Amino acid sequence: MVFTSSKRKKREKNVVSATKARWVIRKQSAQISEEHNYANAGTCNATSSLSLNLPDLNNIVADEEVDDVNADTDDSDDCESKHSGMPWDSGRRVVELGVLANALASCKNCTNPLQLSHATSIKTYGLAAILKVPCSNTNCRFVNNVPTGKQHGKTHIWDVNTKLANALIHAGVGVSQMNSILAALNIPQVQHKLVSKRQTEVGQAVEVVANSSVLECLEEECNATEKETGSKDICVSVDAGWQKRGSGKAYDSMSGHATMIGTRTGKVNARIGLSPGSYTQRLAVLRDLQHRKRKALNTTRAAKRRRLELKAKRLQKSSCQETREGKTYSPEVDVCGEEADLTFIPPPCPSPVRVPVNISSEHVPVYFDLETTGLARTSHITQIAAAAGELHFSCYVFPRIAISSQSASVTGISVRNGIMYHHGKRVDSKSISTAVDMLLDFCQTFQKKIILVGHNVESFDSPILMYALDRCKKLESFTNIVDGFLDTLKFFRIERPGLSSYRQEYLCKNLAGIDYDAHDALSDVLSLQSLINFLNIGLENVNARTASLTSVSAVDFYRYSNVVQSNLPSLQPLIGQKIISCPIAKKIAGSGLQLKHLELAYSRDPVEGIYSLFSEQCGKSVRVSKSRKVTGKIVEYFASLRES
């Protein structure tokens, strides 16, 4: 038996009475009357009553951001929005009863049971929310955060929002349709940004499941085919369709779908008047005003001009696709009686962009130089040297091609009877693979970011080094170790303009008084390092960044030059007859085109074929040129060949 004094009983009675007086529960009939005010038609104008809560339409970023302009937001995974002016019990909510019951079981501070009717405010996170419920104990008054649903992940993502994104993908509807449904139910709308984040989360899982399903069906079809025919070459039935019907001249549908069915297993592989509550009225008025604004903007000259520009781009893109692919889709294409033209003109290769290195004090400058068999960018390396501070190394490389007489006289390196000599003295030589490994190992000893410094390195040493690295299959390893190159020739032209010469020998002698044995790789790097140290030039120099080039850009330029060298010989007939200039020919070759591709484009469309091909959009520029003069000369050339 528990004995309680009369004084304690009186105190508990006062606490209970004070609590009841402080927290007055709103009558259910009053709430229904307020929410469904259409029962008292004519008492007020719903549209005018909500006009004060409408957002400023001039600041609208997206149609689906229907929360107040002054809504509180944070950078968490689920965007938080707080409806200003809306009481916590306004509208309807999606609630997990078990989570809510557990949260209301006790105060986190004093373990006193909480009451939902004591809630003071609410913070909305999509379909989820957190209620602010203070403790009824007057000695505690702790404000508890009561969630309406479960969360997952390290960033505490709400389960209901992730499931909502999954439902939208499954049902094939967008955020606009979903918010219309929520508005009809008088549930707060969800922001487009939140749904986009959750769809990204769900989409990754959906792709994994879809890919595994496709692979499983493909494996089953291959096994069935092999069992019946003894071969894994499967036979399938394929059909496709576009969301926009072709006109016979233009096939510019933005999307389409295809279905592939295995003939053995049959498995498919597809690629592919409302209750006027407060939220309903807010969204209805907002949508109406947005529609009026869009309609007004669409009638302006700028909007019409923009539509015409987009249409012209689509037509040009469609024309270019038809030129590159040929007639692959048209009425009765399979019964036209002509042999199908299945030759495909390659898509454009974008020109490389020169990206400077973001040089900082963390970079270690490694001075390096090469001696080669000749001046061609495909020459073989005969000597490679590098230096950084007191450390340096030098290595002679046995070439696989003959050393030109000019290079032999300049460098003093020669090969006789399979033995390498330097100024008549026999030297120990390594293979190119070993020499490259020595350079990479030397750079890795510093355990920091490396930038290779050399004279005229961008136009000569870098392409030859890229060629050697490519032959050794070590381009990727090089880019992981070396950040880029710094060309001292470009640097001194910017730093010291007006000099009579920028040769390394001249700079060392006239700026630092250094005489050395030129065209010996080790002497070159040591003298260049001494010159930079004597002039006290740091890597943080502004001009140093301008004269630098990232290793990734160097690799891009190397691969682009390979494409040019591969395609340029086929364009010699046009260059020889002065139909096109050498720069235009290099641009055509660099875009992946050969003479046979130009001839094929002319045969498919003698009037606009070559122009459509040359003017194809490639990034921010066109593939070759928009000049009618250039394309006109090429068209005349092919026309004369056809006549003859």
CSV table of C-alpha atoms in Angstrom, one decimal, residues 336-531:
chain,number,residue,atom,x,y,z
A,336,CYS,CA,12.8,-0.7,-102.2
A,337,GLY,CA,14.7,-3.1,-104.5
A,338,GLU,CA,18.1,-1.4,-103.8
A,339,GLU,CA,21.0,-2.8,-101.9
A,340,ALA,CA,20.9,-1.5,-98.3
A,341,ASP,CA,23.5,1.2,-97.5
A,342,LEU,CA,24.8,0.0,-94.1
A,343,THR,CA,28.0,2.0,-94.0
A,344,PHE,CA,28.2,4.2,-91.0
A,345,ILE,CA,30.1,7.5,-90.9
A,346,PRO,CA,31.8,7.9,-87.6
A,347,PRO,CA,30.6,10.5,-85.1
A,348,PRO,CA,32.8,13.6,-84.5
A,349,CYS,CA,35.9,13.4,-82.3
A,350,PRO,CA,36.0,16.5,-80.1
A,351,SER,CA,39.2,18.6,-80.3
A,352,PRO,CA,41.3,18.4,-77.1
A,353,VAL,CA,41.3,21.4,-74.8
A,354,ARG,CA,44.5,22.7,-73.3
A,355,VAL,CA,44.1,22.7,-69.5
A,356,PRO,CA,46.8,24.3,-67.3
A,357,VAL,CA,48.0,22.7,-64.1
A,358,ASN,CA,46.8,24.2,-60.8
A,359,ILE,CA,50.3,24.5,-59.5
A,360,SER,CA,50.8,24.8,-55.7
A,361,SER,CA,53.6,24.6,-53.2
A,362,GLU,CA,52.7,20.9,-52.8
A,363,HIS,CA,54.1,20.1,-56.3
A,364,VAL,CA,57.7,18.9,-56.7
A,365,PRO,CA,59.4,20.1,-59.9
A,366,VAL,CA,61.3,17.3,-61.7
A,367,TYR,CA,63.5,18.6,-64.5
A,368,PHE,CA,63.7,16.2,-67.4
A,369,ASP,CA,64.9,16.0,-71.0
A,370,LEU,CA,65.0,13.5,-73.9
A,371,GLU,CA,67.4,12.9,-76.8
A,372,THR,CA,65.8,11.2,-79.8
A,373,THR,CA,66.5,9.5,-83.1
A,374,GLY,CA,65.0,12.5,-85.0
A,375,LEU,CA,62.6,15.4,-84.9
A,376,ALA,CA,59.4,13.5,-85.8
A,377,ARG,CA,56.9,13.1,-82.9
A,378,THR,CA,57.1,9.3,-83.5
A,379,SER,CA,60.9,9.2,-83.0
A,380,HIS,CA,62.4,6.8,-80.5
A,381,ILE,CA,64.1,7.9,-77.3
A,382,THR,CA,67.9,7.5,-77.2
A,383,GLN,CA,68.5,9.1,-73.8
A,384,ILE,CA,66.3,10.1,-70.9
A,385,ALA,CA,67.4,12.1,-67.8
A,386,ALA,CA,65.7,13.7,-64.8
A,387,ALA,CA,66.8,15.8,-61.8
A,388,ALA,CA,65.2,17.2,-58.6
A,389,GLY,CA,67.4,18.9,-56.1
A,390,GLU,CA,70.4,16.7,-55.4
A,391,LEU,CA,68.8,13.6,-56.9
A,392,HIS,CA,69.2,12.8,-60.6
A,393,PHE,CA,69.3,9.9,-63.0
A,394,SER,CA,70.3,9.3,-66.6
A,395,CYS,CA,69.6,6.4,-68.9
A,396,TYR,CA,70.6,5.6,-72.5
A,397,VAL,CA,67.8,3.8,-74.4
A,398,PHE,CA,68.5,1.4,-77.3
A,399,PRO,CA,66.2,2.6,-80.2
A,400,ARG,CA,64.3,0.2,-82.5
A,401,ILE,CA,64.8,2.5,-85.5
A,402,ALA,CA,67.9,4.1,-87.1
A,403,ILE,CA,69.2,7.3,-85.7
A,404,SER,CA,69.2,10.1,-88.3
A,405,SER,CA,72.6,11.6,-89.2
A,406,GLN,CA,71.5,15.0,-88.0
A,407,SER,CA,70.5,13.7,-84.6
A,408,ALA,CA,73.7,11.6,-84.3
A,409,SER,CA,75.9,14.7,-85.1
A,410,VAL,CA,74.0,16.9,-82.5
A,411,THR,CA,73.7,14.4,-79.6
A,412,GLY,CA,76.8,12.3,-80.3
A,413,ILE,CA,74.8,9.1,-79.8
A,414,SER,CA,75.2,6.4,-82.4
A,415,VAL,CA,74.6,2.6,-82.8
A,416,ARG,CA,77.1,0.3,-84.4
A,417,ASN,CA,76.8,-3.5,-84.6
A,418,GLY,CA,74.1,-3.5,-81.9
A,419,ILE,CA,76.2,-1.4,-79.5
A,420,MET,CA,75.4,2.1,-78.4
A,421,TYR,CA,78.1,4.8,-78.3
A,422,HIS,CA,78.1,8.4,-76.9
A,423,HIS,CA,80.9,10.5,-78.5
A,424,GLY,CA,82.7,7.3,-79.5
A,425,LYS,CA,82.5,5.8,-76.0
A,426,ARG,CA,80.5,2.6,-75.4
A,427,VAL,CA,77.6,3.1,-73.0
A,428,ASP,CA,75.2,0.8,-71.3
A,429,SER,CA,71.7,1.0,-72.8
A,430,LYS,CA,68.3,-0.1,-71.5
A,431,SER,CA,65.1,-1.0,-73.3
A,432,ILE,CA,62.4,1.7,-73.5
A,433,SER,CA,60.2,-0.2,-71.1
A,434,THR,CA,63.0,-0.3,-68.4
A,435,ALA,CA,63.8,3.4,-69.0
A,436,VAL,CA,60.2,4.4,-68.5
A,437,ASP,CA,59.9,2.4,-65.3
A,438,MET,CA,63.1,4.1,-64.1
A,439,LEU,CA,61.5,7.6,-64.7
A,440,LEU,CA,58.3,6.6,-63.0
A,441,ASP,CA,60.2,5.1,-60.0
A,442,PHE,CA,62.3,8.3,-59.7
A,443,CYS,CA,59.1,10.4,-59.6
A,444,GLN,CA,57.5,8.1,-57.0
A,445,THR,CA,60.4,8.5,-54.6
A,446,PHE,CA,59.1,12.0,-53.6
A,447,GLN,CA,55.6,10.8,-52.5
A,448,LYS,CA,54.2,14.1,-53.7
A,449,LYS,CA,52.5,15.6,-56.7
A,450,ILE,CA,55.0,15.8,-59.6
A,451,ILE,CA,55.3,18.3,-62.4
A,452,LEU,CA,57.8,17.7,-65.2
A,453,VAL,CA,59.8,20.8,-66.1
A,454,GLY,CA,61.5,21.0,-69.5
A,455,HIS,CA,62.5,23.3,-72.3
A,456,ASN,CA,60.1,23.1,-75.3
A,457,VAL,CA,58.5,20.1,-73.5
A,458,GLU,CA,55.0,20.8,-74.7
A,459,SER,CA,55.6,20.6,-78.5
A,460,PHE,CA,58.5,18.1,-78.6
A,461,ASP,CA,59.4,16.1,-75.4
A,462,SER,CA,55.8,15.5,-74.3
A,463,PRO,CA,54.4,14.0,-77.6
A,464,ILE,CA,57.5,11.7,-77.9
A,465,LEU,CA,57.2,10.6,-74.2
A,466,MET,CA,53.4,9.9,-74.7
A,467,TYR,CA,54.3,7.8,-77.8
A,468,ALA,CA,56.8,5.8,-75.7
A,469,LEU,CA,54.4,5.4,-72.8
A,470,ASP,CA,51.7,4.2,-75.2
A,471,ARG,CA,54.0,1.6,-76.7
A,472,CYS,CA,54.8,0.3,-73.2
A,473,LYS,CA,51.1,0.4,-72.1
A,474,LYS,CA,51.9,2.8,-69.2
A,475,LEU,CA,49.9,5.9,-70.0
A,476,GLU,CA,47.5,5.4,-67.2
A,477,SER,CA,50.3,4.8,-64.7
A,478,PHE,CA,52.0,8.0,-65.8
A,479,THR,CA,48.9,10.2,-65.4
A,480,ASN,CA,48.4,8.8,-61.9
A,481,ILE,CA,51.9,9.8,-60.9
A,482,VAL,CA,52.6,13.0,-62.9
A,483,ASP,CA,50.2,16.0,-62.7
A,484,GLY,CA,51.5,17.7,-65.8
A,485,PHE,CA,54.2,19.6,-67.6
A,486,LEU,CA,55.8,23.0,-67.3
A,487,ASP,CA,57.3,24.4,-70.6
A,488,THR,CA,60.1,26.8,-69.7
A,489,LEU,CA,60.3,28.0,-73.3
A,490,LYS,CA,56.7,29.3,-73.1
A,491,PHE,CA,57.4,30.6,-69.6
A,492,PHE,CA,60.5,32.7,-70.6
A,493,ARG,CA,58.7,34.1,-73.6
A,494,ILE,CA,56.0,35.4,-71.2
A,495,GLU,CA,58.3,36.3,-68.3
A,496,ARG,CA,61.2,37.8,-70.3
A,497,PRO,CA,59.7,39.2,-73.6
A,498,GLY,CA,62.0,40.9,-76.1
A,499,LEU,CA,65.0,38.5,-75.9
A,500,SER,CA,66.9,37.9,-79.2
A,501,SER,CA,66.8,34.1,-78.6
A,502,TYR,CA,65.0,31.7,-76.2
A,503,ARG,CA,67.3,28.7,-76.8
A,504,GLN,CA,68.3,27.0,-73.5
A,505,GLU,CA,72.0,27.6,-74.1
A,506,TYR,CA,71.4,31.3,-74.7
A,507,LEU,CA,69.2,31.7,-71.6
A,508,CYS,CA,71.7,29.9,-69.4
A,509,LYS,CA,74.7,31.9,-70.6
A,510,ASN,CA,73.1,35.4,-70.7
A,511,LEU,CA,70.8,35.2,-67.7
A,512,ALA,CA,72.9,33.0,-65.3
A,513,GLY,CA,76.4,32.8,-66.9
A,514,ILE,CA,76.2,29.0,-67.2
A,515,ASP,CA,78.1,27.1,-69.9
A,516,TYR,CA,77.4,23.4,-70.4
A,517,ASP,CA,77.5,20.5,-72.8
A,518,ALA,CA,74.2,21.1,-74.7
A,519,HIS,CA,72.2,18.2,-76.2
A,520,ASP,CA,73.3,15.8,-73.4
A,521,ALA,CA,70.1,15.0,-71.5
A,522,LEU,CA,71.7,15.0,-68.1
A,523,SER,CA,73.6,18.3,-68.7
A,524,ASP,CA,70.4,19.9,-70.1
A,525,VAL,CA,68.3,19.1,-67.0
A,526,LEU,CA,71.0,20.1,-64.5
A,527,SER,CA,71.7,23.4,-66.3
A,528,LEU,CA,68.0,24.2,-66.5
A,529,GLN,CA,67.5,23.5,-62.8
A,530,SER,CA,70.5,25.8,-62.0
A,531,LEU,CA,69.0,28.5,-64.2
